[in-house]
mmCIF file of C-alpha atoms in Angstrom:
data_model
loop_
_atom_site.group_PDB
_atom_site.id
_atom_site.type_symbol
_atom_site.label_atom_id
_atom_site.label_comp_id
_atom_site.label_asym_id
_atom_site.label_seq_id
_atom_site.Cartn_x
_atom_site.Cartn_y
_atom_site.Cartn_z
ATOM 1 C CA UNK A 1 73.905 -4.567 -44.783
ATOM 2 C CA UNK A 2 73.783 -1.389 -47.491
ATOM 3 C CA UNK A 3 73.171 -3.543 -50.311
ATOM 4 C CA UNK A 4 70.754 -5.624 -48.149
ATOM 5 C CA UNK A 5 68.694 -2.397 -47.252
ATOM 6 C CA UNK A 6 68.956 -1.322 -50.943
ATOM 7 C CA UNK A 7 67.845 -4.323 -52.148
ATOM 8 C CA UNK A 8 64.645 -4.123 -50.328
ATOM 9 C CA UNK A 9 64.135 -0.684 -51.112
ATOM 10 C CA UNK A 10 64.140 -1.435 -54.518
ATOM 11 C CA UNK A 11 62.065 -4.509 -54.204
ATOM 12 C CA UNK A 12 59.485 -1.931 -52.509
ATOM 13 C CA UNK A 13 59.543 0.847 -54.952
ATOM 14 C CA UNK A 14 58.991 -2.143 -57.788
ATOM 15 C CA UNK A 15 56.146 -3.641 -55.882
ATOM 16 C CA UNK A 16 54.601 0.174 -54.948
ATOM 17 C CA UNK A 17 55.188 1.012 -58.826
ATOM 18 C CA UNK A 18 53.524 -1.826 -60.331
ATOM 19 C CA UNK A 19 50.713 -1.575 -58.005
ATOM 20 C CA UNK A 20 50.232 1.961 -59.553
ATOM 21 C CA UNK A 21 49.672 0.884 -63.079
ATOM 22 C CA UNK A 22 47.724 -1.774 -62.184
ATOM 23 C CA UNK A 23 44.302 -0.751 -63.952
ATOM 24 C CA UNK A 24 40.652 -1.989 -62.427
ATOM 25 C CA UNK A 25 37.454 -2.454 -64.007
ATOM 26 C CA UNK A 26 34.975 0.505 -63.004
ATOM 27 C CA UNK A 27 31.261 -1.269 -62.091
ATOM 28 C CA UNK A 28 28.489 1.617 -61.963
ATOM 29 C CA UNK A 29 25.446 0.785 -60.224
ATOM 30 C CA UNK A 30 21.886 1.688 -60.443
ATOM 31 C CA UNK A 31 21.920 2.779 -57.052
ATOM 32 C CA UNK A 32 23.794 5.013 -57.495
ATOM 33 C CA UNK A 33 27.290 3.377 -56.085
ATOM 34 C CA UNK A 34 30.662 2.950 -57.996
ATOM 35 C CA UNK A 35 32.831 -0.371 -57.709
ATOM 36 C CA UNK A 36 36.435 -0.584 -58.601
ATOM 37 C CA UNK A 37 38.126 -3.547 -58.717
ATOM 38 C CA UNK A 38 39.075 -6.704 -61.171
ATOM 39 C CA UNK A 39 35.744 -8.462 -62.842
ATOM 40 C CA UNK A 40 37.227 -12.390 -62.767
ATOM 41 C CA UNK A 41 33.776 -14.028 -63.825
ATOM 42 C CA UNK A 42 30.975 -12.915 -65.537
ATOM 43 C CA UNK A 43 27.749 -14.957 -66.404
ATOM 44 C CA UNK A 44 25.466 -13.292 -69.284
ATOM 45 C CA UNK A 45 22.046 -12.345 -67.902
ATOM 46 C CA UNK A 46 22.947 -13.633 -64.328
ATOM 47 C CA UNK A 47 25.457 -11.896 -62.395
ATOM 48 C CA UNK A 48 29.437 -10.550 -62.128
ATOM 49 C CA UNK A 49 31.851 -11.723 -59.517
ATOM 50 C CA UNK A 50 34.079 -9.404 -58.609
ATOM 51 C CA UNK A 51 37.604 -8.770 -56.514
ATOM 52 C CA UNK A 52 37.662 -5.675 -55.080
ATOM 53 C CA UNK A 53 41.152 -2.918 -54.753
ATOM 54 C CA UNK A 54 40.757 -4.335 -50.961
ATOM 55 C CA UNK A 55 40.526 -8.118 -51.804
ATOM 56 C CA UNK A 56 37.214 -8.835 -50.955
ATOM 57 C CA UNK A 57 35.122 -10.619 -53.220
ATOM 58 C CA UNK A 58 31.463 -9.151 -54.424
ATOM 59 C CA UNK A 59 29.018 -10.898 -56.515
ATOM 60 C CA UNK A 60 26.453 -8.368 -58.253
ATOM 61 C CA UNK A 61 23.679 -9.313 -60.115
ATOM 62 C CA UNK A 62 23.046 -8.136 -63.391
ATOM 63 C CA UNK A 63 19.934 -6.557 -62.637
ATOM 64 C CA UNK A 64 22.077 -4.226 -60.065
ATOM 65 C CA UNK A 65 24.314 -3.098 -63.367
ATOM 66 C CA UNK A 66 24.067 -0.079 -64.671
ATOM 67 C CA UNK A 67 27.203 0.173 -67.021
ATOM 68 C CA UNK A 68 30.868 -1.533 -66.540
ATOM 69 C CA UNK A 69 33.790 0.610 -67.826
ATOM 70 C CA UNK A 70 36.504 -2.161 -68.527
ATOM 71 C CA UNK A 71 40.423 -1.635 -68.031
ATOM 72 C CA UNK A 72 41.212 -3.305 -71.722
ATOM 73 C CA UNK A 73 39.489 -3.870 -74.526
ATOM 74 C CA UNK A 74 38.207 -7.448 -73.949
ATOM 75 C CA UNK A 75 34.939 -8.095 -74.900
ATOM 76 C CA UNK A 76 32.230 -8.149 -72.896
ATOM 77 C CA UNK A 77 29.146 -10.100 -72.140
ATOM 78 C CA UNK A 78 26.993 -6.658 -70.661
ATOM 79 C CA UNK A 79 25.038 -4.717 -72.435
ATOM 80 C CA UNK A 80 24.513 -0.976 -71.040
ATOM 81 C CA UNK A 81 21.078 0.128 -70.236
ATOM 82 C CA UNK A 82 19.615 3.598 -71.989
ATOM 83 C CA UNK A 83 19.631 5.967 -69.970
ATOM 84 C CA UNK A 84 17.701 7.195 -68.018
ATOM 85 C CA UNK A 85 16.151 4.370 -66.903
ATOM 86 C CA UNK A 86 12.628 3.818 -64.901
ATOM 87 C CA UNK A 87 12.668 3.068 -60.646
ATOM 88 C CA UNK A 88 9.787 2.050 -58.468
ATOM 89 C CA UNK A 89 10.340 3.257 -54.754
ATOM 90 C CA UNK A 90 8.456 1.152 -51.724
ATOM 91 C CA UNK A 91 8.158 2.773 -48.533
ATOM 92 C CA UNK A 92 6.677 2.358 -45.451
ATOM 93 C CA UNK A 93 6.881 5.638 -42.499
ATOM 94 C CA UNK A 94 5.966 6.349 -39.164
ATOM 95 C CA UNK A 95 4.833 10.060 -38.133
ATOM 96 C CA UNK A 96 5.430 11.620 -34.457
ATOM 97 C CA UNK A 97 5.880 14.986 -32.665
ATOM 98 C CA UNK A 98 4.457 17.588 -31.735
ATOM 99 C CA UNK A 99 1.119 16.727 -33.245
ATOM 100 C CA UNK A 100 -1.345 15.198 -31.010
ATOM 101 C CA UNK A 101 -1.687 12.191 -33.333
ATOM 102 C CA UNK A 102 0.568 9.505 -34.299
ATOM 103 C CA UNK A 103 0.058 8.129 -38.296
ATOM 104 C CA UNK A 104 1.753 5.176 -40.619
ATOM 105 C CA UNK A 105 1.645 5.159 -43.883
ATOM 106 C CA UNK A 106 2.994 3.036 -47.305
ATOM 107 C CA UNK A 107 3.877 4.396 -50.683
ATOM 108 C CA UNK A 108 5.347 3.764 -53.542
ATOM 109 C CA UNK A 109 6.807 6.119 -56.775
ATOM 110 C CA UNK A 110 7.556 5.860 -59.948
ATOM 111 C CA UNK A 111 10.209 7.653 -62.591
ATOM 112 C CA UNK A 112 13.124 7.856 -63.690
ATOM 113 C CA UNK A 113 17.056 8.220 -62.831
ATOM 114 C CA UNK A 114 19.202 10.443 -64.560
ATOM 115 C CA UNK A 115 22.982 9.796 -64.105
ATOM 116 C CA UNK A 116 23.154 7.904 -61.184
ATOM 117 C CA UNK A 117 22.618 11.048 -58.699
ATOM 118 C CA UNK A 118 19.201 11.950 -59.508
ATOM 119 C CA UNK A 119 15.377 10.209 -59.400
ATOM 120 C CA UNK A 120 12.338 12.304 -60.485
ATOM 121 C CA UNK A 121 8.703 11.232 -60.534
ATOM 122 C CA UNK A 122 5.508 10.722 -58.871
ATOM 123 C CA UNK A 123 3.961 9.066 -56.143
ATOM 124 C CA UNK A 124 1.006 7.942 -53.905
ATOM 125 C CA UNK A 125 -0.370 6.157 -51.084
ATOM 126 C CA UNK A 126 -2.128 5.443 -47.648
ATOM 127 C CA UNK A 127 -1.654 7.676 -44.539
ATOM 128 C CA UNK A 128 -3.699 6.572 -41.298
ATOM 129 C CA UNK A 129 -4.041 8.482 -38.125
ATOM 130 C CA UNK A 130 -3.701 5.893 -35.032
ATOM 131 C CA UNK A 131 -6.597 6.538 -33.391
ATOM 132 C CA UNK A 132 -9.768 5.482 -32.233
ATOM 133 C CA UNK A 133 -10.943 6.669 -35.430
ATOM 134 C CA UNK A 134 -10.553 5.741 -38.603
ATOM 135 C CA UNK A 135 -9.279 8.868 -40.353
ATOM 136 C CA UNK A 136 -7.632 8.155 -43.783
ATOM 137 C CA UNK A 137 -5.711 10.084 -46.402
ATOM 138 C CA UNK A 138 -4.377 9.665 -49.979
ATOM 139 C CA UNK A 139 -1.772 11.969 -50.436
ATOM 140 C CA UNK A 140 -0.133 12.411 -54.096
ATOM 141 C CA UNK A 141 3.226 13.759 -54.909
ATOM 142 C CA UNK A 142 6.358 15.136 -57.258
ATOM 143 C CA UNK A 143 9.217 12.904 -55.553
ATOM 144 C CA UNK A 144 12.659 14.259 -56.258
ATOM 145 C CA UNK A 145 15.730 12.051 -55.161
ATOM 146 C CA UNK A 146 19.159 13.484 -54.765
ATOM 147 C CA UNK A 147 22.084 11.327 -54.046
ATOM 148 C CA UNK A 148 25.097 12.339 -52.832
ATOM 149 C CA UNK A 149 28.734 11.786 -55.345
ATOM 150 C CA UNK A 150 30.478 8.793 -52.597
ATOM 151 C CA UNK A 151 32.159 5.923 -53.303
ATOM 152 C CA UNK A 152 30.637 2.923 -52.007
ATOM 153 C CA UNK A 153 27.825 0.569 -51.553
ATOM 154 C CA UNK A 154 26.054 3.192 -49.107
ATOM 155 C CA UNK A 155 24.861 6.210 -50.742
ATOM 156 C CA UNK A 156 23.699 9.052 -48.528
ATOM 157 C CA UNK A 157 20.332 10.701 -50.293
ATOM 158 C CA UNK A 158 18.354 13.554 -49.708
ATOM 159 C CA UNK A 159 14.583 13.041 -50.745
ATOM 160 C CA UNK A 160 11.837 15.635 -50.764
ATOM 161 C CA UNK A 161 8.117 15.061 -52.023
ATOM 162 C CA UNK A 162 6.009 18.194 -51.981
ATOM 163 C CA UNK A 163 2.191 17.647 -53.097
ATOM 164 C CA UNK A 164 -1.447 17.173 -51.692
ATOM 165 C CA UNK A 165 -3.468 15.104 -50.018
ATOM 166 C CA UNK A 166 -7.140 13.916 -50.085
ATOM 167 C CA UNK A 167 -9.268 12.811 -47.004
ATOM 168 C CA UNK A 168 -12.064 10.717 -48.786
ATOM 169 C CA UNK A 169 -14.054 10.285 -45.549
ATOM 170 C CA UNK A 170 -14.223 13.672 -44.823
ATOM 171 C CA UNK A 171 -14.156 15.292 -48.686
ATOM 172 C CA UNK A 172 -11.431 17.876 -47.868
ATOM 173 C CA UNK A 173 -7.791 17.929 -49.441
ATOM 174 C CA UNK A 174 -4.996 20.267 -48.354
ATOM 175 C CA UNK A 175 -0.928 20.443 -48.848
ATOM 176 C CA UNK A 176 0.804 17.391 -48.195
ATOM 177 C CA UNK A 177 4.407 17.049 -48.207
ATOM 178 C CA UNK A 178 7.838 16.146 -46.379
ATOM 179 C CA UNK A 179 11.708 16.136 -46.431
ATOM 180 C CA UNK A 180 13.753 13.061 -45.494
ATOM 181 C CA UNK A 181 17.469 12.347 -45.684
ATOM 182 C CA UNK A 182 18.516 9.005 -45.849
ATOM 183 C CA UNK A 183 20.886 5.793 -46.850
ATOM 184 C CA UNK A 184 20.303 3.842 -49.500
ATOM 185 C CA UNK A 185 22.619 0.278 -49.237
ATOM 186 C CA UNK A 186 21.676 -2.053 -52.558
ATOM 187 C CA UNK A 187 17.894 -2.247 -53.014
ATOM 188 C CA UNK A 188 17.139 -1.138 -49.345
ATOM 189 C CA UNK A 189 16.835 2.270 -48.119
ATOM 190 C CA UNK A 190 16.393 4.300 -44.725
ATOM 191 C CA UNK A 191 15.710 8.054 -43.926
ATOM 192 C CA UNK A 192 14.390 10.373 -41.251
ATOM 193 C CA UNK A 193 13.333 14.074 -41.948
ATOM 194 C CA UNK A 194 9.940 16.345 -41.099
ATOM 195 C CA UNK A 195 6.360 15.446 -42.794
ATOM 196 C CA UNK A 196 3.565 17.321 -42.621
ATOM 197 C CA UNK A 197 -0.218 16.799 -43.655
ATOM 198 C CA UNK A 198 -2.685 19.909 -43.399
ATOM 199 C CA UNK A 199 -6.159 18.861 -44.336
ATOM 200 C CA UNK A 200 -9.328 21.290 -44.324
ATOM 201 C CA UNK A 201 -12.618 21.910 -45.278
ATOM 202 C CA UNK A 202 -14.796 25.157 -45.409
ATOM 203 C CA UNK A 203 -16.313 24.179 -42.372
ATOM 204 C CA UNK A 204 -20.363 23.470 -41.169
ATOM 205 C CA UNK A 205 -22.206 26.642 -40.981
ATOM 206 C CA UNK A 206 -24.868 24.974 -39.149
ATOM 207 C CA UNK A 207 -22.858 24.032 -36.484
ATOM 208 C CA UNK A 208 -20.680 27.020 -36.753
ATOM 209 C CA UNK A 209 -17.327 25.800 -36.810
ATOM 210 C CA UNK A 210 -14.446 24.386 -39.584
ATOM 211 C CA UNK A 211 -13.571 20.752 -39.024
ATOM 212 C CA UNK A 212 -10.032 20.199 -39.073
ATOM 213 C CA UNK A 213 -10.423 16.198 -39.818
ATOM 214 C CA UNK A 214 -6.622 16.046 -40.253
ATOM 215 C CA UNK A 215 -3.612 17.869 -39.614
ATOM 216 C CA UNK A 216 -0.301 16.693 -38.435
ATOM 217 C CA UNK A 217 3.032 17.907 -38.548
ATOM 218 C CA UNK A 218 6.247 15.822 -36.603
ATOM 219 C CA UNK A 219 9.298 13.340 -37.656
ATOM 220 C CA UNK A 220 8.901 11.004 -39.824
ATOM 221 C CA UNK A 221 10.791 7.489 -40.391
ATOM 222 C CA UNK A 222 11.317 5.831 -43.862
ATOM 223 C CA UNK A 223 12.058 1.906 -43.991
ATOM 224 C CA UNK A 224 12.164 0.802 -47.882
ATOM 225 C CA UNK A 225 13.332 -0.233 -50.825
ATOM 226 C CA UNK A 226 13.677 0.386 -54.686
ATOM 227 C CA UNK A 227 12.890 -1.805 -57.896
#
């Protein structure tokens, strides 16, 4: 019964030991997420299949690739990007609060990603009160996009986008801004944070008073994705 039990102790420590070298392929992608695990196929231009430290099996396509760091020195059919490379951001939000009116918007951004944790560029786009009304602002913005060091598909981000806004119907412009913090899972991400829009004009001497055509300041929530 020793021998038995040291047997299988030794079996064990073999099987835990060999585990341990075992080395995996490091898969880096552009959103941000890191892979490890064993690439067992790999078509040029299309897409990688690969088996992950847990078992599953993940196919990525090559247009999700930022750089592969292999285990050995096999060859290999990718070619890394330069870095940084460009991003377009869709989005699509939803205002509320405290404010007495609701708004939606869409947006999109463009720039670039530095080092897999961090987007900079600019943006635009529609915001609409939902009213009776039809009140209308363009707002444009810096966009700065931090994501958080995890391992993992999902990447927690934090994105602000301070700038200003123009209300063509009325001619007035004002500060425009807001501060989200969100998931990004592949291509598609999701947020909630605080937006604000604070539109004014100088105001009608003749009827003695300052419009205020729009002004809103609540929760916002962020439904997108990025290119």
């Amino acid at each position: 019964m020793k021998r038995l039990f040291l047997s299988l102790l030794a079996c064990l420590m073999f099987a835990c030991l060999a585990e341990a070298q075992r080395t995996h392929d490091t898969i880096y992608l552009k959103n941000g997420s890191i892979l490890y695990g064993q690439i067992i196929e790999e078509l040029p231009d299309t897409q990688v299949k690969i088996r992950l430290r847990d078992g599953s099996l993940l196919i990525c396509p090559y247009s999700d690739l930022e750089r592969i760091e292999y285990s050995t020195g096999r060859a290999s059919f990718y070619e890394e990007p330069r870095t940084p490379y460009l991003n377009w951001h869709f989005d699509a939000g939803y205002l509320f609060g405290p404010s007495e009116r609701q708004h939606a918007g869409l947006f999109a951004s463009y720039g670039a990603r530095f080092n897999r944790s961090l987007f900079l560029g600019i943006g635009s786009g529609f915001i609409y009160a939902m009213t009776e009304t039809v009140d209308m602002v363009i707002p444009v913005y810096g966009h700065l996009r931090a994501y958080l060091p995890v391992r993992g598909p999902i990447k927690p981000f934090v994105d602000l986008r301070p700038g200003y806004g123009f209300a063509p119907m009325h001619g007035v412009f004002g500060f425009y801004g807001s501060a989200v913090v969100g998931l990004d899972l592949w291509r598609f991400t999701c947020g909630v944070g605080v937006s604000t829009v604070r539109n004014s004009s100088g105001g009608d001497p003749l009827l003695d008073r300052e419009p205020i055509p729009y002004r809103a300041t609540g929760f916002i929530l962020r439904i997108g994705m990025t290119l």
